[in-house]
Structures are given as structure tokens and as C-alpha cells.
Short mmCIF file of C-alpha atoms in Angstrom, two decimals:
data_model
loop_
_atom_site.label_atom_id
_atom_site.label_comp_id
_atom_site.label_asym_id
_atom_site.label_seq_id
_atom_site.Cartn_x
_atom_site.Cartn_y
_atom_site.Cartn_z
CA UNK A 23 -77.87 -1.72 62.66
CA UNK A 24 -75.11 0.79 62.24
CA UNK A 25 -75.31 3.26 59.31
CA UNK A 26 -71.36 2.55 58.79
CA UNK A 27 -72.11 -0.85 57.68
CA UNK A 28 -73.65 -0.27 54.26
CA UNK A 29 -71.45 2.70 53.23
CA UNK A 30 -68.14 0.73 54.34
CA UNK A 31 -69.51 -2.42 52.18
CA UNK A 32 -70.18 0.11 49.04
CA UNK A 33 -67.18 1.39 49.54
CA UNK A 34 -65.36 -1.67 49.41
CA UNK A 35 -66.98 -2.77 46.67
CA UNK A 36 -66.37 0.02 44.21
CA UNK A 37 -63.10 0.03 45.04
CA UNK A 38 -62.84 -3.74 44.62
CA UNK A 39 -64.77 -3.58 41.22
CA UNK A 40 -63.17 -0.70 39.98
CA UNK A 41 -59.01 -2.01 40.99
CA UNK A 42 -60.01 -5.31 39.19
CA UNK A 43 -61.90 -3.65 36.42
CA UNK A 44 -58.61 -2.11 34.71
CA UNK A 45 -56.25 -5.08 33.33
CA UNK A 46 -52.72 -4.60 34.06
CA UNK A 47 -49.64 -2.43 32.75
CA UNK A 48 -47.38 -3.71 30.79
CA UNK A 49 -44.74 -2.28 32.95
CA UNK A 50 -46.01 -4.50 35.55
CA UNK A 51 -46.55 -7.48 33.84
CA UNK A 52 -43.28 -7.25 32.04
CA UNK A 53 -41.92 -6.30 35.56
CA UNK A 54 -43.36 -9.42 37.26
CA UNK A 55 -41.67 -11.32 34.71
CA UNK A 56 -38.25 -10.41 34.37
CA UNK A 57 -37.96 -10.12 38.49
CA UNK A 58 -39.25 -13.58 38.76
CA UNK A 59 -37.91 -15.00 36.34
CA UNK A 60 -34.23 -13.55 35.75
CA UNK A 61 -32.44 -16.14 37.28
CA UNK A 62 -34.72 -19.14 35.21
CA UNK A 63 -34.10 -16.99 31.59
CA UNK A 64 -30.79 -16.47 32.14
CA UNK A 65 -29.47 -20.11 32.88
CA UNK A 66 -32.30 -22.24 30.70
CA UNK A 67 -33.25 -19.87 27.90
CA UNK A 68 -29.93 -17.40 27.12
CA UNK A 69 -30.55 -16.37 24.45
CA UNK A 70 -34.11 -15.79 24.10
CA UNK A 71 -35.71 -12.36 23.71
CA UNK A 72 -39.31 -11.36 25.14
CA UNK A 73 -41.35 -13.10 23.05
CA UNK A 74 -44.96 -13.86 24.23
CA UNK A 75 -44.59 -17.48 21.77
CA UNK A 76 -40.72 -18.29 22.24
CA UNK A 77 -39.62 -17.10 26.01
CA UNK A 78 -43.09 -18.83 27.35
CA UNK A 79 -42.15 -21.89 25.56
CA UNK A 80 -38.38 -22.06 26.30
CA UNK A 81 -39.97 -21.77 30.44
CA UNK A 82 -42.51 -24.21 29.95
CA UNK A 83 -40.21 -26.83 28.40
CA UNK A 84 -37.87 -26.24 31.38
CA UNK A 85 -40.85 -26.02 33.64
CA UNK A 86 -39.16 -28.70 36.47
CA UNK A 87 -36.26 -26.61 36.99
CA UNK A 88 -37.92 -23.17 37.34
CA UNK A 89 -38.49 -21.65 41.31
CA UNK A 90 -42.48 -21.98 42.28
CA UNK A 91 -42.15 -18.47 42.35
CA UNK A 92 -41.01 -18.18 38.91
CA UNK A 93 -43.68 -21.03 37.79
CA UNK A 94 -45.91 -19.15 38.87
CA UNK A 95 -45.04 -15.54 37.67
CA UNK A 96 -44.37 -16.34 33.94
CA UNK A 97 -47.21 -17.82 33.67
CA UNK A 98 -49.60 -14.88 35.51
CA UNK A 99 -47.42 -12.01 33.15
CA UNK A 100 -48.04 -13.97 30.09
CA UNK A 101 -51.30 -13.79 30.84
CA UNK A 102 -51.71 -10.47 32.05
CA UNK A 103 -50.23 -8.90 28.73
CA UNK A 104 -52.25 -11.36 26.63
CA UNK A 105 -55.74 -9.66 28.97
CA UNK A 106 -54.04 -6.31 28.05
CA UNK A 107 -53.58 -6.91 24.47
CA UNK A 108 -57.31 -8.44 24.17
CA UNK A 109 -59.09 -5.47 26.05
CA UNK A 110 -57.02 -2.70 23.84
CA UNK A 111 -58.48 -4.74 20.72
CA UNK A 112 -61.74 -4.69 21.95
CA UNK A 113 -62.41 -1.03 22.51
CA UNK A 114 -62.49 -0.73 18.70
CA UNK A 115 -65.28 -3.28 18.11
CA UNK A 116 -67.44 -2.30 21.27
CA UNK A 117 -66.89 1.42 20.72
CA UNK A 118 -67.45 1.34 17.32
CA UNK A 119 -71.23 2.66 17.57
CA UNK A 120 -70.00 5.77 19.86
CA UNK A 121 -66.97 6.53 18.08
CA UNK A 122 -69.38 7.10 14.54
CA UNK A 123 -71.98 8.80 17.03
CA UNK A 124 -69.81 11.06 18.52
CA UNK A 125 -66.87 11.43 16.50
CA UNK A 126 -67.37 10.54 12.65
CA UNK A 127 -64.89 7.75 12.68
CA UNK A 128 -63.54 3.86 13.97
CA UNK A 129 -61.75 4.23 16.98
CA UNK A 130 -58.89 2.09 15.38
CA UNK A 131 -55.33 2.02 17.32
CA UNK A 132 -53.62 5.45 16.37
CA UNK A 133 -56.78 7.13 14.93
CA UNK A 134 -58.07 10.15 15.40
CA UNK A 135 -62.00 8.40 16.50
CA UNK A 136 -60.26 6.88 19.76
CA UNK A 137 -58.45 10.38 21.10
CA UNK A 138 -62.18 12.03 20.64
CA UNK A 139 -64.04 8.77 22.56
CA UNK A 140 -62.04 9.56 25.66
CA UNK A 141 -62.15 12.66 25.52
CA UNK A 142 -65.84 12.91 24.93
CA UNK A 143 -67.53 13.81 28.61
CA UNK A 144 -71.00 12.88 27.55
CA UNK A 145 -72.95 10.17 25.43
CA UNK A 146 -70.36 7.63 25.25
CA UNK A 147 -72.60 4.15 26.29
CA UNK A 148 -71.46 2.06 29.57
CA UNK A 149 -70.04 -0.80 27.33
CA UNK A 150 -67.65 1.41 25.75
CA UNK A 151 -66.92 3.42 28.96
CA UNK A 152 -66.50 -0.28 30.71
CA UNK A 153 -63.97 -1.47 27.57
CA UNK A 154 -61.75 1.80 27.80
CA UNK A 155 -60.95 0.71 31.57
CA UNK A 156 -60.58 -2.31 31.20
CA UNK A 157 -57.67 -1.41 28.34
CA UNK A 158 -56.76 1.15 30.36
CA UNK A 159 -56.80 3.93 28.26
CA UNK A 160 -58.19 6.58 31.34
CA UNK B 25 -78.15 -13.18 61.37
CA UNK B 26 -78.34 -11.18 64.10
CA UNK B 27 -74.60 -9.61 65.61
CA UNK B 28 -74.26 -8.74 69.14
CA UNK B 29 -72.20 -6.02 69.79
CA UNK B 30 -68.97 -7.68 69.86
CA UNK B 31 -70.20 -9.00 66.81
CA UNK B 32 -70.61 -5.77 65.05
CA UNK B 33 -67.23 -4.14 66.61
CA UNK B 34 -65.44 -7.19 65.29
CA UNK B 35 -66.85 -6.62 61.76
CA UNK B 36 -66.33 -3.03 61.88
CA UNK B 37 -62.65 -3.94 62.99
CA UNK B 38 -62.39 -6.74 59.99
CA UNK B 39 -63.82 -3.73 57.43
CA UNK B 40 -61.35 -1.27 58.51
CA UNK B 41 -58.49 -3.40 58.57
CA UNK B 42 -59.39 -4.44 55.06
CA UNK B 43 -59.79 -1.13 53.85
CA UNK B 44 -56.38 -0.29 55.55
CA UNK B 45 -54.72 -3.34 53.81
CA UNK B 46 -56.03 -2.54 50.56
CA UNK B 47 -55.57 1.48 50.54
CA UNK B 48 -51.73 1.22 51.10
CA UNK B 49 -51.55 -1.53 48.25
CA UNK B 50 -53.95 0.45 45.76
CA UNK B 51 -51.92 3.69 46.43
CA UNK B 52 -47.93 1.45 46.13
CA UNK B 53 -49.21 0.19 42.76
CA UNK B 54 -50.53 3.44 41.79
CA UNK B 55 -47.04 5.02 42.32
CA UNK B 56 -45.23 1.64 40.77
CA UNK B 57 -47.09 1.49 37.66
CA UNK B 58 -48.48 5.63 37.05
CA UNK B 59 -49.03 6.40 33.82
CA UNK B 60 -45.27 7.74 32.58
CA UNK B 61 -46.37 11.29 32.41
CA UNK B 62 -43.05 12.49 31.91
CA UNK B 63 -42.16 9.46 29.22
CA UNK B 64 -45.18 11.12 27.32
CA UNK B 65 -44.63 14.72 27.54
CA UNK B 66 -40.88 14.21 26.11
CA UNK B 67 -42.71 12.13 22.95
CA UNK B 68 -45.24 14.84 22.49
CA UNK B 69 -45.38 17.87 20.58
CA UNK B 70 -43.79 17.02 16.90
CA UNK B 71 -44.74 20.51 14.96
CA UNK B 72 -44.14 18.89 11.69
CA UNK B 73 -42.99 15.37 10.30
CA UNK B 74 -39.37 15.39 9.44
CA UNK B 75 -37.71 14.11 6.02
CA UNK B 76 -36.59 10.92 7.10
CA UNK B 77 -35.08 8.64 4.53
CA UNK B 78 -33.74 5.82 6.82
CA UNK B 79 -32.35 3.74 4.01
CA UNK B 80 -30.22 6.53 3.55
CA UNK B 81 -29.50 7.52 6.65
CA UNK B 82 -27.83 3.97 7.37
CA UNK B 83 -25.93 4.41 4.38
CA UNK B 84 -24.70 7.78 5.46
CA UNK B 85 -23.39 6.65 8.79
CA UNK B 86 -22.03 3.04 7.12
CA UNK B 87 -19.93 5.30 4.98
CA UNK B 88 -18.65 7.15 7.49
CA UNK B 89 -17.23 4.55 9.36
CA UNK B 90 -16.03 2.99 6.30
CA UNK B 91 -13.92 6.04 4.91
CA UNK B 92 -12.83 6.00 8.72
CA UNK B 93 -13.67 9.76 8.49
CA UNK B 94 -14.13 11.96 12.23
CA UNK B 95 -12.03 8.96 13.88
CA UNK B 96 -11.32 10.69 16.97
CA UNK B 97 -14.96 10.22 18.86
CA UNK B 98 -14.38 13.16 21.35
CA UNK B 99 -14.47 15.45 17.80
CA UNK B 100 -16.89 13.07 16.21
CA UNK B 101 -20.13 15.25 14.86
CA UNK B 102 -23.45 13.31 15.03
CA UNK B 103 -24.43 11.82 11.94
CA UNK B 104 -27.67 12.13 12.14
CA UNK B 105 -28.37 16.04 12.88
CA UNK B 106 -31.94 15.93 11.78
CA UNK B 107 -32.96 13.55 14.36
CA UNK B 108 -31.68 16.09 16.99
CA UNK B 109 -35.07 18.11 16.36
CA UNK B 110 -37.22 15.42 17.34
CA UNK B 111 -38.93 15.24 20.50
CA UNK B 112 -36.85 12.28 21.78
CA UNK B 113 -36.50 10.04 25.42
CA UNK B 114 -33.64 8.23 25.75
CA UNK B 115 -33.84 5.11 28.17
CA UNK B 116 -31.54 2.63 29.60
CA UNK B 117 -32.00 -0.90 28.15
CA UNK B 118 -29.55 -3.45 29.18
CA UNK B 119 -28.37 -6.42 26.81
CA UNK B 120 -26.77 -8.98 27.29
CA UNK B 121 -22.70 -9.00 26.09
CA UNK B 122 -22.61 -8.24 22.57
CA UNK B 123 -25.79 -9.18 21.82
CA UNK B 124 -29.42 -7.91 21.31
CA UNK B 125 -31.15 -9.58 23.52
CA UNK B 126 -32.80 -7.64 26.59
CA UNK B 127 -31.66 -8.66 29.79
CA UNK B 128 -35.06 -9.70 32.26
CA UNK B 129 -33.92 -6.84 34.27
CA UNK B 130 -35.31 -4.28 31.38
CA UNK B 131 -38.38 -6.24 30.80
CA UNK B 132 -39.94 -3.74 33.31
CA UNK B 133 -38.51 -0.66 30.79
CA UNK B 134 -39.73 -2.67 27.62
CA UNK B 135 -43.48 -2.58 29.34
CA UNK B 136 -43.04 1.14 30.47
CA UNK B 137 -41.84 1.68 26.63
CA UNK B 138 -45.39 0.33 25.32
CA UNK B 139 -47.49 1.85 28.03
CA UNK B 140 -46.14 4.72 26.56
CA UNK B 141 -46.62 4.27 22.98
CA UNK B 142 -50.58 3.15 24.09
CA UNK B 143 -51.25 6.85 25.36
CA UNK B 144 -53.83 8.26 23.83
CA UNK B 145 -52.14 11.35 23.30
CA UNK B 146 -49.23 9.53 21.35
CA UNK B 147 -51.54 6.76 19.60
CA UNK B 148 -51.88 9.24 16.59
CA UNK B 149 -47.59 8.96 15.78
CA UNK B 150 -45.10 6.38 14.54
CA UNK B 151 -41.96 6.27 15.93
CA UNK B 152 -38.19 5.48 15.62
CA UNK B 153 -36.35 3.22 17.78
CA UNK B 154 -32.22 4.62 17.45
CA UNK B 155 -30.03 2.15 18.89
CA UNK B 156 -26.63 3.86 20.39
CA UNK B 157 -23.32 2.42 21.58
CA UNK B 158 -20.41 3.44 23.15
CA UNK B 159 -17.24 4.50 21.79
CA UNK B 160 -14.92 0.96 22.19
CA UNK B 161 -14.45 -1.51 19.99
CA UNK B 162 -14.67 -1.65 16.15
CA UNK B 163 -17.11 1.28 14.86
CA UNK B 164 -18.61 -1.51 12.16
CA UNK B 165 -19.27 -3.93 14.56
CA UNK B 166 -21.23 -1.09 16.81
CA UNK B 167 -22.91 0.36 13.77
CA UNK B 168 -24.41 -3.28 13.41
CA UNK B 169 -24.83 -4.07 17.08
CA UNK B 170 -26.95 -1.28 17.60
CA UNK B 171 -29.01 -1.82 14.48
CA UNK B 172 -29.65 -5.40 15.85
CA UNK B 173 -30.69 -4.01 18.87
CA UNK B 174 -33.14 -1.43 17.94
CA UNK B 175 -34.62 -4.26 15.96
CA UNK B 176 -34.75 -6.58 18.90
CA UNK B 177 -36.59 -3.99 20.41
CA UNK B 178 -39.13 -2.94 18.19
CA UNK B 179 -39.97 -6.76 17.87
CA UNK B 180 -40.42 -7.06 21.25
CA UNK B 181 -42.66 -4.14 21.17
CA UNK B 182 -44.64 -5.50 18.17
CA UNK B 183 -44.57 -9.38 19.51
CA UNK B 184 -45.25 -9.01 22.98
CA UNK B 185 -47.12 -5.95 23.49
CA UNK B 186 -48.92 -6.23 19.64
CA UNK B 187 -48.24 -2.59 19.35
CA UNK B 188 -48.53 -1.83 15.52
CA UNK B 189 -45.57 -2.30 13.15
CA UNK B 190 -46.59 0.07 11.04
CA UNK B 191 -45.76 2.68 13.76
CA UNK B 192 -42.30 1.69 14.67
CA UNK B 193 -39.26 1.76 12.61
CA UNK B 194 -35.59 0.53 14.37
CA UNK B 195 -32.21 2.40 13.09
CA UNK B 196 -28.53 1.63 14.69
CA UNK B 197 -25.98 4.21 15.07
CA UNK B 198 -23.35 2.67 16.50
CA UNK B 199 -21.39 5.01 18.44
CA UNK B 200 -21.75 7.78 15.08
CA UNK B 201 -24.64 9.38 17.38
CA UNK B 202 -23.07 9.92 21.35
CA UNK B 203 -25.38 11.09 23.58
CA UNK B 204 -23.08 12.55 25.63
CA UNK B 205 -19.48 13.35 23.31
CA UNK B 206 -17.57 15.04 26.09
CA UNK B 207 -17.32 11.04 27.31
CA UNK B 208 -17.40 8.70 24.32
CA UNK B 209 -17.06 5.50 26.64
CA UNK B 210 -19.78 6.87 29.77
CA UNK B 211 -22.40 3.94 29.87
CA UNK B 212 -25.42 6.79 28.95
CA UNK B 213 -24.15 6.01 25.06
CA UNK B 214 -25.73 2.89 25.15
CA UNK B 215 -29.03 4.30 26.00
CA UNK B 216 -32.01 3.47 23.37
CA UNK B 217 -33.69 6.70 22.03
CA UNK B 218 -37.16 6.52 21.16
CA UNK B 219 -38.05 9.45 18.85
CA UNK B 220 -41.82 10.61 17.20
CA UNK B 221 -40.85 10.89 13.48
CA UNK B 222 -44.77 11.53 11.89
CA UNK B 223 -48.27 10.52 11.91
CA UNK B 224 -49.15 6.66 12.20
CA UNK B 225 -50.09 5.79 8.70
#
């Protein structure tokens, strides 16, 4: 069997794994949104501001006269934001042992604890390496 | 299974050409959605926490365009020197007509705003959201127009992307504040400044 075989599969793994590790930008999301949606927001819910509870429910009551592609985009950046939101919250809870380990302190959202976790080049465990990823904070 | 050796081209073939489809879409979405470097670096850097009293800072500019004082807006000093200092980005955000709600187009700038705020290096600060407009119209109805819509966008900051309230604060300015004086009606007056005013509490 060729040697190229195995590599080229590990390869495409990692890269796989790693592209679908990290959960998505808001400027993406929010991008996939507004380009397929503009059209739908602007003649069923004028009005309406970005609002993960009020825009999503002013499309899904008008659901019949959105484009598929809009049906299905609102629906995927919803959801993508909602992933983003979850796996930033997270890091605090499943970093929580590393960040008093390592840097005195609860790696809450604008303290000091988080900064030092990604920073820190050694002893930080795989679940909280995995977690900052997936929030996207490296 | 065994693969002959047409077998074993073809799969080589299939594995390339996968590797080729993916690296051109890993490295456009890399470039689409990179971290805002440049976004961060102008947030950055705040030597020490300004005085900030925002009640009265609203009061200050209300005033002003109540006593009708500096009416000619190509001679119209800021009103709001001290925010001058801060390190400041000012970004295009369209609304729609007299109103404070985003237009989809600026979704995409909303997201980049929060992906911003998220940075690690920035997570440490609060910030102010300065709403801007341009010189036409009546100053009130600016001064409240852009108040409105450095609300709407702080909300949509705290709603959608659950970024804490506690670090953003909204002030209007109406057109008491233009980013660019020599042309109090140029479009760049609307922009939305986002400015680091202190430490998150």
C-alpha cells in the first residue's frame, strides 16, 4: 500500500476536526443572516432590530413567504450565534480547575483568570484547551 | 478491500481533489472572518480610565443645542473633548430612515463589533457606544436620534451576542461631535464610535 495513503487521511482529518472544532464568528453568522435574509426583514419584519428572540420570531411567523435560501440561513445563524454564545459560557465552568491552578482566579468574561489561561503555554488540561477553541478565543 | 492500481490512483485523485476543495475554502473563510486585528489594536492601550460622567455629559450637549449656542456646524467645537483621548474606532452602521434600527446589511459589522469586544486582549474593558449624526435637520431631533441608536446598538450587542451589559454604556451626540467638521453633512458623521472608557467592573 502506498505510504501517501495514511498521511493524506491524517491530514484530512485534523484539518476536518480542527475547522469544525471552532464554532463560528459572529461576523459570519450575523453576515449569513443579514445577506440572506435582507430582502425577507425588510418587507415582513421593518422594523425589527437583531434580536436573537424577536427578528427569529417575526421570520418564523412569516416562514411561507421567506426564499429557501433565506429559510434556511436564519435559521443556521440563529443557531450558530446561540453555539457561539454557549461555548464562550462554557470555558468558565470547564476551565475553572486550570484557571485556580495556574492563575489564582475564575476565568469569568472580562477577568483577569481568562487572559492568563490562554496565555499559559503549559499545564492547561485538554478539556479546557478543547473549550477555548471551540469559543474561539485562540 | 483490496485496490488495483486504478483503484488506488483514483483514491489518490479523490484525496487530492478534496484537499484542494477544502484548502481554498479554509484559507477564503480565514481571510472573510480573521480576527479584526486592526479593530483591536485601535481599542487597545487606555493608560488610565477617564472621568466620565455620562449623565452629565448628555446634559452638557442637550444644553447646547438648547441655548442654540456654536450654531454654525463648520465652527461648531466638539462637545465632548474628553472623549477625544480615548482609544476610539469609528465604524459605519447603516439604519434605516430616521430610525434606530440596523439595516441587515450591517448585521455583518454588528458581529465584527462583538468579535471584537470577545478578544481576549479587550475582555478586561467596558466600553462606550457614541452615536453621531450629520449636520441636517433639527440638532434636538439628532441629539435624540443618535442616542436611540447607540442604544439600539448596545442591545443588540447585549441580546444577540450576550456580551455583558455591564461593559457597554450607549451616549448620542447628535451632530455636537463631527467626525470630520471641515464637512458637517459628509456621510462619515454618521459613523458609530466605539470607545474603551475603563476596566469591566
Amino acid at each position: 500500500m502506498s505510504p501517501i495513503r495514511p498521511i493524506l487521511s491524517i491530514v484530512l482529518i485534523t484539518a476536518w476536526s480542527s475547522a469544525s472544532a471552532e464554532t463560528m464568528k459572529f461576523e459570519d453568522a450575523a453576515g449569513i443572516l443579514g445577506a440572506g435574509c435582507a430582502k425577507e426583514i425588510d418587507t415582513n419584519c421593518r422594523g425589527v432590530s437583531l434580536d436573537p428572540a424577536r427578528l427569529k420570531d417575526c421570520l418564523l411567523r412569516n416562514q411561507d413567504s421567506l426564499s429557501p435560501q433565506c429559510r434556511t440561513d436564519y435559521v443556521r445563524a440563529f443557531d450558530a450565534i446561540q453555539k457561539r454564545v454557549a461555548a464562550r459560557s462554557a470555558v468558565a465552568k470547564i476551565c475553572e480547575r486550570d484557571a485556580v491552578k495556574l492563575c489564582g482566579g475564575i476565568p469569568k468574561e472580562g477577568g483577569q483568570a481568562l487572559e492568563c489561561i490562554l496565555t499559559a503555554t503549559r499545564g492547561v488540561s485538554a478539556r479546557c484547551n478543547q473549550a477555548i477553541g471551540e469559543a474561539g478565543y485562540r | 478491500m483490496r485496490l488495483g492500481k486504478q483503484g488506488r490512483h483514483g483514491m489518490g485523485l479523490f484525496i487530492v481533489l478534496l484537499i484542494g476543495a477544502l484548502a481554498p475554502l479554509s484559507s477564503a473563510q480565514a481571510q472573510a472572518s480573521a480576527p479584526p486585528e486592526d479593530w483591536v489594536s485601535k481599542l487597545a492601550g487606555l493608560d488610565t480610565a477617564p472621568d466620565l460622567e455620562l449623565a452629565a455629559l448628555r446634559q452638557q450637549a442637550l444644553e447646547r443645542v438648547k441655548s442654540r449656542a456654536d450654531g454654525v456646524p463648520l465652527q461648531r467645537p466638539p462637545v465632548a473633548t474628553q472623549l477625544l483621548k480615548l482609544p476610539r474606532l469609528a465604524v459605519e452602521i447603516k439604519f434605516d430612515e430616521d430610525s434606530s434600527v440596523v439595516r441587515p446589511e450591517s448585521y455583518r459589522t454588528l458581529g465584527r463589533i462583538a468579535d471584537t469586544l470577545y478578544n481576549p486582549a479587550l475582555l478586561p474593558y467596558k466600553f462606550l457606544i457614541v452615536g453621531h449624526t450629520v449636520a441636517t435637520g433639527r440638532r434636538e431631533s439628532n441629539l435624540t436620534l443618535s442616542q436611540k441608536r447607540a442604544d439600539a446598538i448596545r442591545g443588540a450587542l447585549v441580546t444577540t451576542f450576550k456580551i455583558s451589559p455591564k461593559r457597554l454604556q450607549g451616549i448620542g451626540l447628535g451632530e455636537e461631535q463631527l467626525l470630520d467638521a471641515a464637512h458637517p453633512t459628509a456621510p462619515i458623521n454618521q459613523q458609530v464610535e466605539v470607545a474603551t472608557v475603563g476596566k469591566a467592573p
